[in-house]
mmCIF file of C-alpha atoms in Angstrom:
data_model
loop_
_atom_site.group_PDB
_atom_site.id
_atom_site.type_symbol
_atom_site.label_atom_id
_atom_site.label_comp_id
_atom_site.label_asym_id
_atom_site.label_seq_id
_atom_site.Cartn_x
_atom_site.Cartn_y
_atom_site.Cartn_z
ATOM 1 C CA SER M 26 0.000 0.000 0.000
ATOM 2 C CA GLY M 27 1.139 3.540 -0.665
ATOM 3 C CA PRO M 28 0.286 6.954 0.755
ATOM 4 C CA LEU M 29 -3.180 8.229 -0.011
ATOM 5 C CA ILE M 30 -1.931 11.775 -0.648
ATOM 6 C CA THR M 31 1.379 12.571 -2.319
ATOM 7 C CA ASN M 32 1.060 16.341 -2.251
ATOM 8 C CA ALA M 33 -0.641 18.500 0.349
ATOM 9 C CA ARG M 34 -0.819 22.143 1.273
ATOM 10 C CA LEU M 35 -1.321 23.412 4.824
ATOM 11 C CA LEU M 36 -3.416 26.525 5.098
ATOM 12 C CA VAL M 37 -3.130 28.479 8.341
ATOM 13 C CA PRO M 38 -5.549 31.356 8.836
ATOM 14 C CA TYR M 39 -4.224 34.510 10.427
ATOM 15 C CA TYR M 40 -5.547 37.868 11.421
ATOM 16 C CA ILE M 41 -4.110 41.329 11.740
ATOM 17 C CA ALA M 42 -4.863 42.823 15.119
ATOM 18 C CA ASN M 43 -6.850 46.018 15.242
ATOM 19 C CA PRO M 44 -5.256 48.411 17.750
ATOM 20 C CA LYS M 45 -8.647 49.718 18.864
ATOM 21 C CA THR M 46 -9.959 46.181 19.454
ATOM 22 C CA ASP M 47 -6.824 45.158 21.361
ATOM 23 C CA SER M 48 -7.118 48.245 23.529
ATOM 24 C CA ALA M 49 -10.742 47.459 24.334
ATOM 25 C CA LEU M 50 -10.023 43.823 25.207
ATOM 26 C CA THR M 51 -6.846 44.427 27.206
ATOM 27 C CA GLN M 52 -7.339 44.761 30.958
ATOM 28 C CA SER M 53 -4.435 45.546 33.223
ATOM 29 C CA ASN M 54 -6.235 44.779 36.495
ATOM 30 C CA LYS M 55 -8.678 41.947 35.760
ATOM 31 C CA PHE M 56 -9.711 40.498 39.142
ATOM 32 C CA PHE M 57 -10.761 36.903 39.870
ATOM 33 C CA THR M 58 -10.702 34.451 42.774
ATOM 34 C CA THR M 59 -9.924 30.767 43.276
ATOM 35 C CA TRP M 60 -10.420 28.374 46.175
ATOM 36 C CA GLU M 61 -7.258 26.872 47.657
ATOM 37 C CA LYS M 62 -7.111 24.277 50.430
ATOM 38 C CA ILE M 63 -5.107 23.265 53.481
ATOM 39 C CA ILE M 64 -5.230 19.557 54.409
ATOM 40 C CA ASN M 65 -4.282 18.178 57.832
ATOM 41 C CA PRO M 66 -4.798 14.643 59.195
ATOM 42 C CA ILE M 67 -5.912 14.405 62.824
ATOM 43 C CA THR M 68 -5.467 11.210 64.868
ATOM 44 C CA VAL M 69 -7.675 10.673 67.918
ATOM 45 C CA ALA M 70 -7.493 7.734 70.310
ATOM 46 C CA ALA M 71 -10.648 5.921 71.413
ATOM 47 C CA SER M 72 -12.888 7.878 73.820
ATOM 48 C CA THR M 73 -10.584 10.898 73.618
ATOM 49 C CA THR M 74 -11.319 14.594 73.177
ATOM 50 C CA ILE M 75 -8.926 16.660 71.074
ATOM 51 C CA ASN M 76 -8.447 20.356 70.400
ATOM 52 C CA TYR M 77 -6.459 20.736 67.199
ATOM 53 C CA THR M 78 -5.176 23.821 65.358
ATOM 54 C CA ILE M 79 -5.553 23.183 61.625
ATOM 55 C CA THR M 80 -3.835 26.413 60.628
ATOM 56 C CA SER M 81 -2.444 29.274 62.670
ATOM 57 C CA GLY M 82 -3.379 31.858 60.066
ATOM 58 C CA VAL M 83 -5.168 31.995 56.717
ATOM 59 C CA ALA M 84 -7.007 34.826 54.977
ATOM 60 C CA ASN M 85 -10.581 34.522 53.714
ATOM 61 C CA PRO M 86 -11.473 31.040 55.035
ATOM 62 C CA ARG M 87 -14.635 29.796 53.381
ATOM 63 C CA ARG M 88 -15.382 26.212 54.427
ATOM 64 C CA LEU M 89 -14.175 23.449 56.741
ATOM 65 C CA VAL M 90 -14.664 19.788 55.812
ATOM 66 C CA LEU M 91 -13.990 16.872 58.192
ATOM 67 C CA LEU M 92 -13.863 13.269 56.965
ATOM 68 C CA PRO M 93 -13.806 10.734 59.849
ATOM 69 C CA MET M 94 -12.543 7.173 59.379
ATOM 70 C CA TRP M 95 -11.727 4.288 61.687
ATOM 71 C CA GLN M 96 -8.206 3.056 62.328
ATOM 72 C CA LYS M 97 -7.280 -0.600 62.963
ATOM 73 C CA LEU M 98 -10.740 -1.704 61.866
ATOM 74 C CA GLY M 99 -11.141 -5.474 61.884
ATOM 75 C CA GLY M 100 -8.276 -5.998 64.315
ATOM 76 C CA LEU M 101 -5.573 -4.968 61.835
ATOM 77 C CA SER M 102 -3.067 -3.128 64.018
ATOM 78 C CA THR M 103 -1.170 -1.872 60.969
ATOM 79 C CA LEU M 104 -4.189 -0.223 59.315
ATOM 80 C CA THR M 105 -3.425 3.283 60.542
ATOM 81 C CA ASN M 106 -4.060 4.892 57.144
ATOM 82 C CA PRO M 107 -7.371 3.379 55.989
ATOM 83 C CA GLU M 108 -7.582 5.770 53.022
ATOM 84 C CA GLN M 109 -4.635 3.870 51.475
ATOM 85 C CA SER M 110 -6.096 0.410 52.000
ATOM 86 C CA PRO M 111 -7.646 -1.487 49.035
ATOM 87 C CA PHE M 112 -9.938 -3.241 51.530
ATOM 88 C CA ASP M 113 -11.598 -0.062 52.810
ATOM 89 C CA SER M 114 -14.073 2.220 51.036
ATOM 90 C CA VAL M 115 -12.525 5.439 52.385
ATOM 91 C CA PRO M 116 -11.861 8.112 51.274
ATOM 92 C CA ALA M 117 -14.694 7.584 48.751
ATOM 93 C CA THR M 118 -16.858 7.303 51.872
ATOM 94 C CA SER M 119 -16.356 7.945 55.545
ATOM 95 C CA GLY M 120 -15.781 5.107 57.983
ATOM 96 C CA PRO M 121 -18.891 2.942 58.521
ATOM 97 C CA PHE M 122 -21.067 4.864 61.008
ATOM 98 C CA ALA M 123 -18.044 6.987 61.955
ATOM 99 C CA GLY M 124 -19.142 10.079 63.857
ATOM 100 C CA LEU M 125 -17.834 12.973 65.916
ATOM 101 C CA SER M 126 -19.264 14.100 69.235
ATOM 102 C CA ASN M 127 -19.194 17.547 70.856
ATOM 103 C CA LEU M 128 -18.010 19.317 67.720
ATOM 104 C CA GLN M 129 -16.872 22.915 67.976
ATOM 105 C CA VAL M 130 -15.028 25.093 65.444
ATOM 106 C CA TYR M 131 -13.023 28.191 66.334
ATOM 107 C CA VAL M 132 -12.088 30.972 63.902
ATOM 108 C CA SER M 133 -9.632 33.428 65.438
ATOM 109 C CA ASN M 134 -10.454 31.808 68.803
ATOM 110 C CA LYS M 135 -14.146 32.658 68.365
ATOM 111 C CA PRO M 136 -16.542 29.671 68.558
ATOM 112 C CA MET M 137 -18.788 29.139 65.550
ATOM 113 C CA TYR M 138 -21.500 27.515 67.689
ATOM 114 C CA GLN M 139 -22.844 28.698 71.035
ATOM 115 C CA TYR M 140 -21.879 25.339 72.532
ATOM 116 C CA PRO M 141 -20.393 22.030 71.249
ATOM 117 C CA ILE M 142 -22.977 20.322 69.067
ATOM 118 C CA GLN M 143 -23.955 16.805 68.057
ATOM 119 C CA PHE M 144 -23.661 17.303 64.295
ATOM 120 C CA ASP M 145 -26.592 15.502 62.632
ATOM 121 C CA HIS M 146 -28.083 15.369 59.130
ATOM 122 C CA GLU M 147 -30.260 18.404 59.784
ATOM 123 C CA GLN M 148 -27.176 20.449 60.626
ATOM 124 C CA TYR M 149 -25.447 19.085 57.515
ATOM 125 C CA VAL M 150 -28.297 20.325 55.301
ATOM 126 C CA GLU M 151 -28.259 23.676 57.091
ATOM 127 C CA GLU M 152 -24.557 24.134 56.339
ATOM 128 C CA GLN M 153 -25.217 23.368 52.647
ATOM 129 C CA THR M 154 -28.269 25.599 52.154
ATOM 130 C CA GLN M 155 -26.683 27.886 49.570
ATOM 131 C CA LEU M 156 -26.311 24.906 47.192
ATOM 132 C CA GLY M 157 -30.027 24.237 46.865
ATOM 133 C CA VAL M 158 -32.774 25.909 44.850
ATOM 134 C CA GLY M 159 -34.605 28.477 46.956
ATOM 135 C CA GLY M 160 -32.145 28.104 49.842
ATOM 136 C CA ALA M 161 -32.614 24.308 49.934
ATOM 137 C CA GLN M 162 -35.862 24.669 51.853
ATOM 138 C CA LEU M 163 -37.530 21.967 49.735
ATOM 139 C CA PRO M 164 -36.105 18.428 50.191
ATOM 140 C CA GLY M 165 -36.616 17.662 46.487
ATOM 141 C CA GLN M 166 -34.563 20.664 45.378
ATOM 142 C CA THR M 167 -31.352 20.320 47.324
ATOM 143 C CA SER M 168 -28.906 19.891 44.424
ATOM 144 C CA GLY M 169 -28.385 16.187 45.046
ATOM 145 C CA LEU M 170 -27.581 16.381 48.741
ATOM 146 C CA LEU M 171 -27.143 13.072 50.539
ATOM 147 C CA SER M 172 -30.225 11.567 52.123
ATOM 148 C CA GLN M 173 -30.297 11.103 55.876
ATOM 149 C CA GLN M 174 -29.761 7.349 55.562
ATOM 150 C CA LEU M 175 -26.758 7.672 53.251
ATOM 151 C CA TRP M 176 -25.194 10.402 55.347
ATOM 152 C CA GLU M 177 -25.580 8.582 58.662
ATOM 153 C CA GLN M 178 -24.396 5.186 57.455
ATOM 154 C CA ASN M 179 -21.491 5.652 55.089
ATOM 155 C CA HIS M 180 -21.080 9.229 53.859
ATOM 156 C CA ARG M 181 -20.903 11.112 57.119
ATOM 157 C CA TYR M 182 -18.591 13.994 56.355
ATOM 158 C CA TYR M 183 -18.841 17.188 58.348
ATOM 159 C CA THR M 184 -18.878 20.587 56.673
ATOM 160 C CA VAL M 185 -18.994 24.016 58.261
ATOM 161 C CA ASP M 186 -19.672 27.109 56.166
ATOM 162 C CA LEU M 187 -17.267 29.767 57.415
ATOM 163 C CA SER M 188 -18.195 32.356 54.765
ATOM 164 C CA ARG M 189 -21.465 33.202 56.516
ATOM 165 C CA ARG M 190 -19.623 34.233 59.650
ATOM 166 C CA LEU M 191 -17.268 37.115 60.437
ATOM 167 C CA ASP M 192 -17.784 38.763 57.030
ATOM 168 C CA SER M 193 -16.578 42.119 58.340
ATOM 169 C CA GLU M 194 -13.081 40.707 58.858
ATOM 170 C CA ASN M 195 -12.521 39.291 55.360
ATOM 171 C CA GLY M 196 -8.924 39.727 54.230
ATOM 172 C CA SER M 197 -7.326 39.407 57.663
ATOM 173 C CA SER M 198 -5.414 36.287 58.689
ATOM 174 C CA LYS M 199 -7.394 33.926 60.927
ATOM 175 C CA SER M 200 -6.550 30.762 62.819
ATOM 176 C CA ILE M 201 -8.784 27.690 62.411
ATOM 177 C CA GLN M 202 -9.211 25.247 65.305
ATOM 178 C CA VAL M 203 -11.499 22.292 65.809
ATOM 179 C CA SER M 204 -12.384 20.263 68.895
ATOM 180 C CA PHE M 205 -14.359 17.039 69.071
ATOM 181 C CA THR M 206 -14.602 13.673 70.833
ATOM 182 C CA ASN M 207 -14.089 10.196 69.409
ATOM 183 C CA PRO M 208 -17.260 8.436 70.620
ATOM 184 C CA SER M 209 -15.890 4.908 70.075
ATOM 185 C CA SER M 210 -14.433 3.085 73.051
ATOM 186 C CA ALA M 211 -12.801 0.408 70.879
ATOM 187 C CA PHE M 212 -11.331 2.051 67.770
ATOM 188 C CA ASP M 213 -8.993 4.942 67.132
ATOM 189 C CA MET M 214 -10.052 7.501 64.578
ATOM 190 C CA LYS M 215 -8.318 9.432 61.812
ATOM 191 C CA VAL M 216 -9.973 12.622 60.603
ATOM 192 C CA ILE M 217 -8.898 14.403 57.439
ATOM 193 C CA ALA M 218 -9.481 18.134 57.939
ATOM 194 C CA ILE M 219 -9.690 20.372 54.864
ATOM 195 C CA VAL M 220 -9.869 24.164 55.079
ATOM 196 C CA PHE M 221 -10.929 25.915 51.877
ATOM 197 C CA TYR M 222 -9.942 29.553 51.583
ATOM 198 C CA GLU M 223 -10.375 32.197 48.899
ATOM 199 C CA LYS M 224 -7.302 33.343 46.997
ATOM 200 C CA ARG M 225 -7.526 36.596 45.066
ATOM 201 C CA TRP M 226 -5.615 37.256 41.842
ATOM 202 C CA VAL M 227 -5.043 40.124 39.419
ATOM 203 C CA ILE M 228 -4.122 39.448 35.766
ATOM 204 C CA ASN M 229 -2.874 41.739 33.041
ATOM 205 C CA THR M 230 -4.545 40.315 29.931
ATOM 206 C CA GLY M 231 -2.224 42.177 27.586
ATOM 207 C CA GLN M 232 0.987 40.746 29.054
ATOM 208 C CA CYS M 233 -0.505 37.574 30.648
ATOM 209 C CA GLN M 234 1.042 38.656 33.939
ATOM 210 C CA LEU M 235 -0.524 37.118 37.059
ATOM 211 C CA SER M 236 -0.093 38.373 40.617
ATOM 212 C CA SER M 237 -1.810 37.780 43.946
ATOM 213 C CA ALA M 238 -4.019 40.550 45.228
#
């Protein structure tokens, strides 16, 4: 067999920039934001209460997510990192029925709740209200939120919306702390804590120069 085409010509379209158009499209101070994250693992022994500082200072914190999982489940003393085990469903899910008791979150040493709470599915939906149609007041219009059964059994991750609190102090550096109790008397717990914060950028579209605001 031989080549199908022996001669070919490549046509490349081009355009001549219009100075007025370039001037209109060029922006020297285009502003946009992205969400960055800080990830810390927290290890808690059975029936133990911990107060842990996730970060000593971050500007514009927006959300805190906690993913609890059991350690040494099934009597395996070496299973200290269940998220790396092929025999465990985490981190696609939380640990089976893994929960946190007496949860409290501190931003700049200020508690987010009046007192430590027992975080349940109702509180989970409340923290996610901005994701649903009409404020997620209708159960059928909650943007695919987990049902109570799914959340309680195998997808129990904890999320706290920090953007609805302390809005007047946006831009200043804040510490993020969390305290909770491992309710199990038999198994240790590992909790992956993720803090999402807003990063602000300025781009010069003419020179493609990017800088943090």
